[in-house]
Amino acid sequence: GAVVSQHPSRVICKSGTSVKIECRSLDFQATTMFWYRQFPKQSLMLMATSNEGSKATYEQGVEKDKFLINHASLTLSTLTVTSAHPEDSSFYICSASRTETYGYTFGSGTRLTVV
Amino acid sequence: GIQVEQSPPDLILQEGANSTLRCNFSDSVNNLQWFHQNPWGQLINLFYIPSGTKQNGRLSATTVATERYSLLYISSSQTTDSGVYFCASEDIFGTGTRLKVLA
């Protein structure tokens, strides 16, 4: 149990376009989902925390108008990178927190390359 | 905010060797977890260990909350253990230990 599906796993987009990344909890309800960003050989950096039905809470320095997060249901959160630029190229990972037990379950990650 | 430092930053082992990874945190933490990130990026939750000792197969972890550190032990390492090991307190991830196990 506790599977989180993240799609796409890889995406290449042109500069100026938008990209949507989906994160789904397949067999549990996730009241809270987290989005992380990871640059090569660096640790994960929390971008934002999203709670179902409410606005996401962004970490300091993360542009909320650029990284749009929607958590419309207990099983789905999306991250949209708007007007992507090459510096947005990174590895994005979502995770979900189960309601009945503590612990994060992570998606498989999305490698975004903006050309 | 809390700072989470890990050591060593890089580690190369011969298959079968044992190792100890350390995680230091700058302030008291209520929740501490260890994760393994495989070479493909997938993160696996290894232990939720705010205090005490836990074991799971060849892996074990100990957290001494009063002294603000946690240790991850890997025994009889295998090539599949390669990857990056992170400790995390709540949403704050440590700097990671990059492990490579050689056949």
JSON list of C-alpha atoms in Angstrom, two decimals:
[
{"chain": "A", "resi": 1, "resn": "GLY", "atom": "CA", "xyz": [0.00, 0.00, 0.00]},
{"chain": "A", "resi": 2, "resn": "ALA", "atom": "CA", "xyz": [0.83, 3.69, 0.09]},
{"chain": "A", "resi": 3, "resn": "VAL", "atom": "CA", "xyz": [1.69, 4.23, -3.55]},
{"chain": "A", "resi": 4, "resn": "VAL", "atom": "CA", "xyz": [2.15, 7.67, -5.06]},
{"chain": "A", "resi": 5, "resn": "SER", "atom": "CA", "xyz": [2.13, 7.98, -8.82]},
{"chain": "A", "resi": 6, "resn": "GLN", "atom": "CA", "xyz": [3.82, 10.95, -10.45]},
{"chain": "A", "resi": 7, "resn": "HIS", "atom": "CA", "xyz": [3.60, 11.84, -14.13]},
{"chain": "A", "resi": 8, "resn": "PRO", "atom": "CA", "xyz": [5.30, 12.53, -16.39]},
{"chain": "A", "resi": 9, "resn": "SER", "atom": "CA", "xyz": [8.64, 11.03, -15.40]},
{"chain": "A", "resi": 10, "resn": "ARG", "atom": "CA", "xyz": [10.49, 13.12, -17.97]},
{"chain": "A", "resi": 11, "resn": "VAL", "atom": "CA", "xyz": [9.48, 16.17, -19.93]},
{"chain": "A", "resi": 12, "resn": "ILE", "atom": "CA", "xyz": [11.30, 18.48, -22.28]},
{"chain": "A", "resi": 13, "resn": "CYS", "atom": "CA", "xyz": [9.64, 21.76, -23.09]},
{"chain": "A", "resi": 14, "resn": "LYS", "atom": "CA", "xyz": [10.46, 24.96, -24.89]},
{"chain": "A", "resi": 15, "resn": "SER", "atom": "CA", "xyz": [11.27, 28.10, -22.99]},
{"chain": "A", "resi": 16, "resn": "GLY", "atom": "CA", "xyz": [8.14, 30.13, -22.34]},
{"chain": "A", "resi": 17, "resn": "THR", "atom": "CA", "xyz": [5.72, 27.22, -22.27]},
{"chain": "A", "resi": 18, "resn": "SER", "atom": "CA", "xyz": [3.98, 25.71, -19.25]},
{"chain": "A", "resi": 19, "resn": "VAL", "atom": "CA", "xyz": [4.29, 22.20, -17.91]},
{"chain": "A", "resi": 20, "resn": "LYS", "atom": "CA", "xyz": [1.92, 20.36, -15.59]},
{"chain": "A", "resi": 21, "resn": "ILE", "atom": "CA", "xyz": [3.10, 17.59, -13.27]},
{"chain": "A", "resi": 22, "resn": "GLU", "atom": "CA", "xyz": [0.58, 15.30, -11.59]},
{"chain": "A", "resi": 23, "resn": "CYS", "atom": "CA", "xyz": [0.90, 13.54, -8.29]},
{"chain": "A", "resi": 24, "resn": "ARG", "atom": "CA", "xyz": [-1.68, 10.94, -7.31]},
{"chain": "A", "resi": 25, "resn": "SER", "atom": "CA", "xyz": [-2.03, 8.83, -4.19]},
{"chain": "A", "resi": 26, "resn": "LEU", "atom": "CA", "xyz": [-3.35, 5.55, -5.53]},
{"chain": "A", "resi": 27, "resn": "ASP", "atom": "CA", "xyz": [-4.52, 3.67, -2.48]},
{"chain": "A", "resi": 28, "resn": "PHE", "atom": "CA", "xyz": [-4.87, 6.20, 0.29]},
{"chain": "A", "resi": 29, "resn": "GLN", "atom": "CA", "xyz": [-6.21, 9.65, 0.90]},
{"chain": "A", "resi": 30, "resn": "ALA", "atom": "CA", "xyz": [-3.57, 12.29, 1.22]},
{"chain": "A", "resi": 31, "resn": "THR", "atom": "CA", "xyz": [-4.74, 15.34, 3.10]},
{"chain": "A", "resi": 32, "resn": "THR", "atom": "CA", "xyz": [-1.33, 16.91, 2.62]},
{"chain": "A", "resi": 33, "resn": "MET", "atom": "CA", "xyz": [0.98, 16.75, -0.35]},
{"chain": "A", "resi": 34, "resn": "PHE", "atom": "CA", "xyz": [4.44, 18.21, -0.66]},
{"chain": "A", "resi": 35, "resn": "TRP", "atom": "CA", "xyz": [6.41, 19.38, -3.65]},
{"chain": "A", "resi": 36, "resn": "TYR", "atom": "CA", "xyz": [10.19, 19.30, -3.68]},
{"chain": "A", "resi": 37, "resn": "ARG", "atom": "CA", "xyz": [12.82, 20.40, -6.11]},
{"chain": "A", "resi": 38, "resn": "GLN", "atom": "CA", "xyz": [16.23, 18.82, -6.42]},
{"chain": "A", "resi": 39, "resn": "PHE", "atom": "CA", "xyz": [19.18, 20.17, -8.37]},
{"chain": "A", "resi": 40, "resn": "PRO", "atom": "CA", "xyz": [21.92, 17.76, -9.44]},
{"chain": "A", "resi": 41, "resn": "LYS", "atom": "CA", "xyz": [23.87, 16.35, -6.50]},
{"chain": "A", "resi": 42, "resn": "GLN", "atom": "CA", "xyz": [21.95, 18.46, -4.03]},
{"chain": "A", "resi": 43, "resn": "SER", "atom": "CA", "xyz": [19.40, 17.75, -1.38]},
{"chain": "A", "resi": 44, "resn": "LEU", "atom": "CA", "xyz": [15.68, 18.08, -1.74]},
{"chain": "A", "resi": 45, "resn": "MET", "atom": "CA", "xyz": [14.30, 21.53, -1.14]},
{"chain": "A", "resi": 46, "resn": "LEU", "atom": "CA", "xyz": [10.70, 21.90, -0.11]},
{"chain": "A", "resi": 47, "resn": "MET", "atom": "CA", "xyz": [8.83, 24.19, -2.47]},
{"chain": "A", "resi": 48, "resn": "ALA", "atom": "CA", "xyz": [5.33, 24.11, -1.10]},
{"chain": "A", "resi": 49, "resn": "THR", "atom": "CA", "xyz": [2.84, 22.24, 0.98]},
{"chain": "A", "resi": 50, "resn": "SER", "atom": "CA", "xyz": [-0.64, 21.73, -0.34]},
{"chain": "A", "resi": 51, "resn": "ASN", "atom": "CA", "xyz": [-3.74, 20.76, 1.57]},
{"chain": "A", "resi": 52, "resn": "GLU", "atom": "CA", "xyz": [-6.84, 19.49, -0.14]},
{"chain": "A", "resi": 53, "resn": "GLY", "atom": "CA", "xyz": [-9.28, 22.26, -0.87]},
{"chain": "A", "resi": 54, "resn": "SER", "atom": "CA", "xyz": [-7.10, 25.13, 0.24]},
{"chain": "A", "resi": 55, "resn": "LYS", "atom": "CA", "xyz": [-4.32, 27.27, -1.15]},
{"chain": "A", "resi": 56, "resn": "ALA", "atom": "CA", "xyz": [-0.80, 25.93, -1.06]},
{"chain": "A", "resi": 57, "resn": "THR", "atom": "CA", "xyz": [1.74, 27.25, 1.39]},
{"chain": "A", "resi": 58, "resn": "TYR", "atom": "CA", "xyz": [4.93, 28.21, -0.40]},
{"chain": "A", "resi": 59, "resn": "GLU", "atom": "CA", "xyz": [8.39, 28.26, 1.08]},
{"chain": "A", "resi": 60, "resn": "GLN", "atom": "CA", "xyz": [10.32, 31.48, 1.12]},
{"chain": "A", "resi": 61, "resn": "GLY", "atom": "CA", "xyz": [11.84, 32.27, -2.21]},
{"chain": "A", "resi": 62, "resn": "VAL", "atom": "CA", "xyz": [9.45, 30.13, -4.25]},
{"chain": "A", "resi": 63, "resn": "GLU", "atom": "CA", "xyz": [7.39, 32.15, -6.70]},
{"chain": "A", "resi": 64, "resn": "LYS", "atom": "CA", "xyz": [3.79, 31.13, -6.26]},
{"chain": "A", "resi": 65, "resn": "ASP", "atom": "CA", "xyz": [2.76, 32.70, -9.56]},
{"chain": "A", "resi": 66, "resn": "LYS", "atom": "CA", "xyz": [5.34, 30.65, -11.37]},
{"chain": "A", "resi": 67, "resn": "PHE", "atom": "CA", "xyz": [4.79, 27.34, -9.62]},
{"chain": "A", "resi": 68, "resn": "LEU", "atom": "CA", "xyz": [1.04, 26.87, -9.48]},
{"chain": "A", "resi": 69, "resn": "ILE", "atom": "CA", "xyz": [-0.12, 24.13, -7.15]},
{"chain": "A", "resi": 70, "resn": "ASN", "atom": "CA", "xyz": [-3.61, 22.74, -7.11]},
{"chain": "A", "resi": 71, "resn": "HIS", "atom": "CA", "xyz": [-4.82, 20.12, -4.65]},
{"chain": "A", "resi": 72, "resn": "ALA", "atom": "CA", "xyz": [-8.36, 19.58, -5.86]},
{"chain": "A", "resi": 73, "resn": "SER", "atom": "CA", "xyz": [-9.01, 16.22, -4.23]},
{"chain": "A", "resi": 74, "resn": "LEU", "atom": "CA", "xyz": [-7.64, 13.94, -1.56]},
{"chain": "A", "resi": 75, "resn": "THR", "atom": "CA", "xyz": [-5.79, 11.92, -4.17]},
{"chain": "A", "resi": 76, "resn": "LEU", "atom": "CA", "xyz": [-4.50, 14.47, -6.65]},
{"chain": "A", "resi": 77, "resn": "SER", "atom": "CA", "xyz": [-2.17, 17.43, -6.54]},
{"chain": "A", "resi": 78, "resn": "THR", "atom": "CA", "xyz": [-0.71, 19.18, -9.57]},
{"chain": "A", "resi": 79, "resn": "LEU", "atom": "CA", "xyz": [2.28, 21.45, -10.02]},
{"chain": "A", "resi": 80, "resn": "THR", "atom": "CA", "xyz": [2.30, 23.69, -13.07]},
{"chain": "A", "resi": 81, "resn": "VAL", "atom": "CA", "xyz": [5.52, 25.41, -14.01]},
{"chain": "A", "resi": 82, "resn": "THR", "atom": "CA", "xyz": [4.41, 28.47, -15.93]},
{"chain": "A", "resi": 83, "resn": "SER", "atom": "CA", "xyz": [6.48, 30.29, -18.52]},
{"chain": "A", "resi": 84, "resn": "ALA", "atom": "CA", "xyz": [9.31, 27.86, -17.98]},
{"chain": "A", "resi": 85, "resn": "HIS", "atom": "CA", "xyz": [12.90, 28.96, -18.40]},
{"chain": "A", "resi": 86, "resn": "PRO", "atom": "CA", "xyz": [16.10, 26.90, -18.59]},
{"chain": "A", "resi": 87, "resn": "GLU", "atom": "CA", "xyz": [16.86, 27.68, -14.94]},
{"chain": "A", "resi": 88, "resn": "ASP", "atom": "CA", "xyz": [13.65, 25.84, -14.02]},
{"chain": "A", "resi": 89, "resn": "SER", "atom": "CA", "xyz": [15.21, 22.64, -15.30]},
{"chain": "A", "resi": 90, "resn": "SER", "atom": "CA", "xyz": [15.35, 20.35, -12.31]},
{"chain": "A", "resi": 91, "resn": "PHE", "atom": "CA", "xyz": [14.06, 17.17, -10.72]},
{"chain": "A", "resi": 92, "resn": "TYR", "atom": "CA", "xyz": [10.65, 17.70, -9.11]},
{"chain": "A", "resi": 93, "resn": "ILE", "atom": "CA", "xyz": [9.33, 15.20, -6.58]},
{"chain": "A", "resi": 94, "resn": "CYS", "atom": "CA", "xyz": [6.02, 15.06, -4.79]},
{"chain": "A", "resi": 95, "resn": "SER", "atom": "CA", "xyz": [5.20, 13.27, -1.60]},
{"chain": "A", "resi": 96, "resn": "ALA", "atom": "CA", "xyz": [2.03, 12.55, 0.29]},
{"chain": "A", "resi": 97, "resn": "SER", "atom": "CA", "xyz": [1.39, 12.25, 3.95]},
{"chain": "A", "resi": 98, "resn": "ARG", "atom": "CA", "xyz": [-1.05, 9.60, 5.03]},
{"chain": "A", "resi": 99, "resn": "THR", "atom": "CA", "xyz": [-3.69, 10.52, 7.52]},
{"chain": "A", "resi": 100, "resn": "GLU", "atom": "CA", "xyz": [-3.51, 7.44, 9.71]},
{"chain": "A", "resi": 101, "resn": "THR", "atom": "CA", "xyz": [0.21, 6.89, 9.95]},
{"chain": "A", "resi": 102, "resn": "TYR", "atom": "CA", "xyz": [3.17, 9.21, 9.90]},
{"chain": "A", "resi": 103, "resn": "GLY", "atom": "CA", "xyz": [5.58, 9.09, 7.08]},
{"chain": "A", "resi": 104, "resn": "TYR", "atom": "CA", "xyz": [6.02, 10.35, 3.61]},
{"chain": "A", "resi": 105, "resn": "THR", "atom": "CA", "xyz": [5.44, 8.36, 0.46]},
{"chain": "A", "resi": 106, "resn": "PHE", "atom": "CA", "xyz": [7.20, 9.79, -2.55]},
{"chain": "A", "resi": 107, "resn": "GLY", "atom": "CA", "xyz": [6.39, 9.85, -6.21]},
{"chain": "A", "resi": 108, "resn": "SER", "atom": "CA", "xyz": [9.01, 8.70, -8.68]},
{"chain": "A", "resi": 109, "resn": "GLY", "atom": "CA", "xyz": [9.91, 12.24, -9.68]},
{"chain": "A", "resi": 110, "resn": "THR", "atom": "CA", "xyz": [9.76, 14.31, -12.85]},
{"chain": "A", "resi": 111, "resn": "ARG", "atom": "CA", "xyz": [12.87, 15.44, -14.65]},
{"chain": "A", "resi": 112, "resn": "LEU", "atom": "CA", "xyz": [12.10, 18.72, -16.36]},
{"chain": "A", "resi": 113, "resn": "THR", "atom": "CA", "xyz": [14.38, 20.07, -19.05]},
{"chain": "A", "resi": 114, "resn": "VAL", "atom": "CA", "xyz": [13.61, 23.48, -20.49]},
{"chain": "A", "resi": 115, "resn": "VAL", "atom": "CA", "xyz": [15.34, 24.21, -23.79]},
{"chain": "B", "resi": 1, "resn": "GLY", "atom": "CA", "xyz": [15.10, 27.03, 11.01]},
{"chain": "B", "resi": 2, "resn": "ILE", "atom": "CA", "xyz": [16.53, 23.64, 11.82]},
{"chain": "B", "resi": 3, "resn": "GLN", "atom": "CA", "xyz": [19.76, 22.72, 10.08]},
{"chain": "B", "resi": 4, "resn": "VAL", "atom": "CA", "xyz": [20.37, 19.08, 9.23]},
{"chain": "B", "resi": 5, "resn": "GLU", "atom": "CA", "xyz": [23.91, 18.04, 8.44]},
{"chain": "B", "resi": 6, "resn": "GLN", "atom": "CA", "xyz": [24.98, 14.63, 7.26]},
{"chain": "B", "resi": 7, "resn": "SER", "atom": "CA", "xyz": [28.34, 12.93, 7.16]},
{"chain": "B", "resi": 8, "resn": "PRO", "atom": "CA", "xyz": [30.23, 11.72, 5.32]},
{"chain": "B", "resi": 9, "resn": "PRO", "atom": "CA", "xyz": [29.13, 13.48, 2.13]},
{"chain": "B", "resi": 10, "resn": "ASP", "atom": "CA", "xyz": [30.52, 10.68, -0.02]},
{"chain": "B", "resi": 11, "resn": "LEU", "atom": "CA", "xyz": [31.31, 7.07, 0.73]},
{"chain": "B", "resi": 12, "resn": "ILE", "atom": "CA", "xyz": [32.69, 4.25, -1.39]},
{"chain": "B", "resi": 13, "resn": "LEU", "atom": "CA", "xyz": [32.48, 0.71, -0.06]},
{"chain": "B", "resi": 14, "resn": "GLN", "atom": "CA", "xyz": [33.45, -2.70, -1.25]},
{"chain": "B", "resi": 15, "resn": "GLU", "atom": "CA", "xyz": [30.53, -5.09, -1.36]},
{"chain": "B", "resi": 16, "resn": "GLY", "atom": "CA", "xyz": [30.13, -6.81, 1.99]},
{"chain": "B", "resi": 17, "resn": "ALA", "atom": "CA", "xyz": [31.52, -3.95, 4.06]},
{"chain": "B", "resi": 18, "resn": "ASN", "atom": "CA", "xyz": [29.65, -2.21, 6.87]},
{"chain": "B", "resi": 19, "resn": "SER", "atom": "CA", "xyz": [29.13, 1.52, 7.23]},
{"chain": "B", "resi": 20, "resn": "THR", "atom": "CA", "xyz": [27.68, 4.14, 9.52]},
{"chain": "B", "resi": 21, "resn": "LEU", "atom": "CA", "xyz": [26.04, 7.31, 8.29]},
{"chain": "B", "resi": 22, "resn": "ARG", "atom": "CA", "xyz": [25.47, 10.20, 10.62]},
{"chain": "B", "resi": 23, "resn": "CYS", "atom": "CA", "xyz": [22.84, 12.92, 10.79]},
{"chain": "B", "resi": 24, "resn": "ASN", "atom": "CA", "xyz": [23.23, 15.92, 13.09]},
{"chain": "B", "resi": 25, "resn": "PHE", "atom": "CA", "xyz": [20.44, 18.40, 13.68]},
{"chain": "B", "resi": 26, "resn": "SER", "atom": "CA", "xyz": [20.79, 21.87, 15.12]},
{"chain": "B", "resi": 27, "resn": "ASP", "atom": "CA", "xyz": [17.73, 21.81, 17.32]},
{"chain": "B", "resi": 28, "resn": "SER", "atom": "CA", "xyz": [15.34, 19.41, 18.92]},
{"chain": "B", "resi": 29, "resn": "VAL", "atom": "CA", "xyz": [13.27, 17.47, 16.46]},
{"chain": "B", "resi": 30, "resn": "ASN", "atom": "CA", "xyz": [10.06, 15.58, 16.97]},
{"chain": "B", "resi": 31, "resn": "ASN", "atom": "CA", "xyz": [10.20, 13.47, 13.86]},
{"chain": "B", "resi": 32, "resn": "LEU", "atom": "CA", "xyz": [13.20, 12.05, 12.10]},
{"chain": "B", "resi": 33, "resn": "GLN", "atom": "CA", "xyz": [13.23, 9.86, 9.04]},
{"chain": "B", "resi": 34, "resn": "TRP", "atom": "CA", "xyz": [15.83, 8.20, 6.89]},
{"chain": "B", "resi": 35, "resn": "PHE", "atom": "CA", "xyz": [15.37, 7.86, 3.14]},
{"chain": "B", "resi": 36, "resn": "HIS", "atom": "CA", "xyz": [17.23, 6.15, 0.35]},
{"chain": "B", "resi": 37, "resn": "GLN", "atom": "CA", "xyz": [17.23, 7.77, -3.07]},
{"chain": "B", "resi": 38, "resn": "ASN", "atom": "CA", "xyz": [18.17, 5.25, -5.73]},
{"chain": "B", "resi": 39, "resn": "PRO", "atom": "CA", "xyz": [20.15, 6.19, -8.85]},
{"chain": "B", "resi": 40, "resn": "TRP", "atom": "CA", "xyz": [16.87, 6.77, -10.70]},
{"chain": "B", "resi": 41, "resn": "GLY", "atom": "CA", "xyz": [15.67, 9.36, -8.21]},
{"chain": "B", "resi": 42, "resn": "GLN", "atom": "CA", "xyz": [13.09, 7.29, -6.39]},
{"chain": "B", "resi": 43, "resn": "LEU", "atom": "CA", "xyz": [12.90, 7.99, -2.67]},
{"chain": "B", "resi": 44, "resn": "ILE", "atom": "CA", "xyz": [12.20, 5.15, -0.28]},
{"chain": "B", "resi": 45, "resn": "ASN", "atom": "CA", "xyz": [11.31, 5.69, 3.33]},
{"chain": "B", "resi": 46, "resn": "LEU", "atom": "CA", "xyz": [13.67, 3.54, 5.41]},
{"chain": "B", "resi": 47, "resn": "PHE", "atom": "CA", "xyz": [12.89, 4.46, 9.00]},
{"chain": "B", "resi": 48, "resn": "TYR", "atom": "CA", "xyz": [10.71, 6.75, 11.00]},
{"chain": "B", "resi": 49, "resn": "ILE", "atom": "CA", "xyz": [12.81, 7.06, 14.12]},
{"chain": "B", "resi": 50, "resn": "PRO", "atom": "CA", "xyz": [12.32, 10.08, 16.41]},
{"chain": "B", "resi": 51, "resn": "SER", "atom": "CA", "xyz": [14.19, 8.19, 19.14]},
{"chain": "B", "resi": 52, "resn": "GLY", "atom": "CA", "xyz": [15.56, 4.79, 20.01]},
{"chain": "B", "resi": 53, "resn": "THR", "atom": "CA", "xyz": [16.72, 2.04, 17.71]},
{"chain": "B", "resi": 54, "resn": "LYS", "atom": "CA", "xyz": [15.04, 0.17, 14.90]},
{"chain": "B", "resi": 55, "resn": "GLN", "atom": "CA", "xyz": [16.22, -2.59, 12.63]},
{"chain": "B", "resi": 56, "resn": "ASN", "atom": "CA", "xyz": [15.05, -3.78, 9.25]},
{"chain": "B", "resi": 57, "resn": "GLY", "atom": "CA", "xyz": [17.16, -6.52, 7.73]},
{"chain": "B", "resi": 58, "resn": "ARG", "atom": "CA", "xyz": [20.67, -5.28, 7.07]},
{"chain": "B", "resi": 59, "resn": "LEU", "atom": "CA", "xyz": [19.73, -1.75, 8.03]},
{"chain": "B", "resi": 60, "resn": "SER", "atom": "CA", "xyz": [19.33, -0.29, 11.45]},
{"chain": "B", "resi": 61, "resn": "ALA", "atom": "CA", "xyz": [19.01, 3.21, 12.80]},
{"chain": "B", "resi": 62, "resn": "THR", "atom": "CA", "xyz": [19.50, 4.87, 16.14]},
{"chain": "B", "resi": 63, "resn": "THR", "atom": "CA", "xyz": [18.40, 8.34, 17.17]},
{"chain": "B", "resi": 64, "resn": "VAL", "atom": "CA", "xyz": [19.65, 10.01, 20.33]},
{"chain": "B", "resi": 65, "resn": "ALA", "atom": "CA", "xyz": [17.30, 12.95, 20.48]},
{"chain": "B", "resi": 66, "resn": "THR", "atom": "CA", "xyz": [18.90, 14.51, 23.56]},
{"chain": "B", "resi": 67, "resn": "GLU", "atom": "CA", "xyz": [22.21, 14.72, 21.72]},
{"chain": "B", "resi": 68, "resn": "ARG", "atom": "CA", "xyz": [20.63, 15.72, 18.42]},
{"chain": "B", "resi": 69, "resn": "TYR", "atom": "CA", "xyz": [21.94, 13.03, 16.15]},
{"chain": "B", "resi": 70, "resn": "SER", "atom": "CA", "xyz": [20.88, 9.92, 14.35]},
{"chain": "B", "resi": 71, "resn": "LEU", "atom": "CA", "xyz": [22.89, 7.08, 12.87]},
{"chain": "B", "resi": 72, "resn": "LEU", "atom": "CA", "xyz": [22.09, 4.74, 10.01]},
{"chain": "B", "resi": 73, "resn": "TYR", "atom": "CA", "xyz": [23.96, 1.45, 9.93]},
{"chain": "B", "resi": 74, "resn": "ILE", "atom": "CA", "xyz": [24.32, -0.57, 6.78]},
{"chain": "B", "resi": 75, "resn": "SER", "atom": "CA", "xyz": [25.75, -4.04, 7.22]},
{"chain": "B", "resi": 76, "resn": "SER", "atom": "CA", "xyz": [27.01, -6.41, 4.52]},
{"chain": "B", "resi": 77, "resn": "SER", "atom": "CA", "xyz": [26.50, -3.73, 1.90]},
{"chain": "B", "resi": 78, "resn": "GLN", "atom": "CA", "xyz": [25.31, -4.67, -1.58]},
{"chain": "B", "resi": 79, "resn": "THR", "atom": "CA", "xyz": [25.57, -2.85, -4.88]},
{"chain": "B", "resi": 80, "resn": "THR", "atom": "CA", "xyz": [21.85, -2.16, -4.70]},
{"chain": "B", "resi": 81, "resn": "ASP", "atom": "CA", "xyz": [22.50, -0.06, -1.60]},
{"chain": "B", "resi": 82, "resn": "SER", "atom": "CA", "xyz": [24.13, 2.56, -3.82]},
{"chain": "B", "resi": 83, "resn": "GLY", "atom": "CA", "xyz": [22.44, 5.92, -3.99]},
{"chain": "B", "resi": 84, "resn": "VAL", "atom": "CA", "xyz": [21.96, 8.88, -1.71]},
{"chain": "B", "resi": 85, "resn": "TYR", "atom": "CA", "xyz": [20.83, 8.58, 1.87]},
{"chain": "B", "resi": 86, "resn": "PHE", "atom": "CA", "xyz": [18.93, 11.47, 3.37]},
{"chain": "B", "resi": 87, "resn": "CYS", "atom": "CA", "xyz": [17.75, 12.11, 6.87]},
{"chain": "B", "resi": 88, "resn": "ALA", "atom": "CA", "xyz": [14.90, 14.51, 7.30]},
{"chain": "B", "resi": 89, "resn": "SER", "atom": "CA", "xyz": [13.15, 16.26, 10.12]},
{"chain": "B", "resi": 90, "resn": "GLU", "atom": "CA", "xyz": [9.63, 17.22, 9.14]},
{"chain": "B", "resi": 91, "resn": "ASP", "atom": "CA", "xyz": [10.11, 18.87, 5.75]},
{"chain": "B", "resi": 92, "resn": "ILE", "atom": "CA", "xyz": [13.79, 19.67, 6.11]},
{"chain": "B", "resi": 93, "resn": "PHE", "atom": "CA", "xyz": [16.16, 17.32, 4.37]},
{"chain": "B", "resi": 94, "resn": "GLY", "atom": "CA", "xyz": [19.78, 16.84, 5.26]},
{"chain": "B", "resi": 95, "resn": "THR", "atom": "CA", "xyz": [22.64, 17.34, 2.88]},
{"chain": "B", "resi": 96, "resn": "GLY", "atom": "CA", "xyz": [22.76, 13.66, 2.00]},
{"chain": "B", "resi": 97, "resn": "THR", "atom": "CA", "xyz": [25.42, 10.94, 1.92]},
{"chain": "B", "resi": 98, "resn": "ARG", "atom": "CA", "xyz": [26.22, 9.63, -1.53]},
{"chain": "B", "resi": 99, "resn": "LEU", "atom": "CA", "xyz": [27.05, 5.93, -1.25]},
{"chain": "B", "resi": 100, "resn": "LYS", "atom": "CA", "xyz": [28.61, 3.79, -3.94]},
{"chain": "B", "resi": 101, "resn": "VAL", "atom": "CA", "xyz": [29.05, 0.08, -3.31]},
{"chain": "B", "resi": 102, "resn": "LEU", "atom": "CA", "xyz": [31.50, -1.64, -5.60]},
{"chain": "B", "resi": 103, "resn": "ALA", "atom": "CA", "xyz": [31.11, -5.26, -6.67]}
]
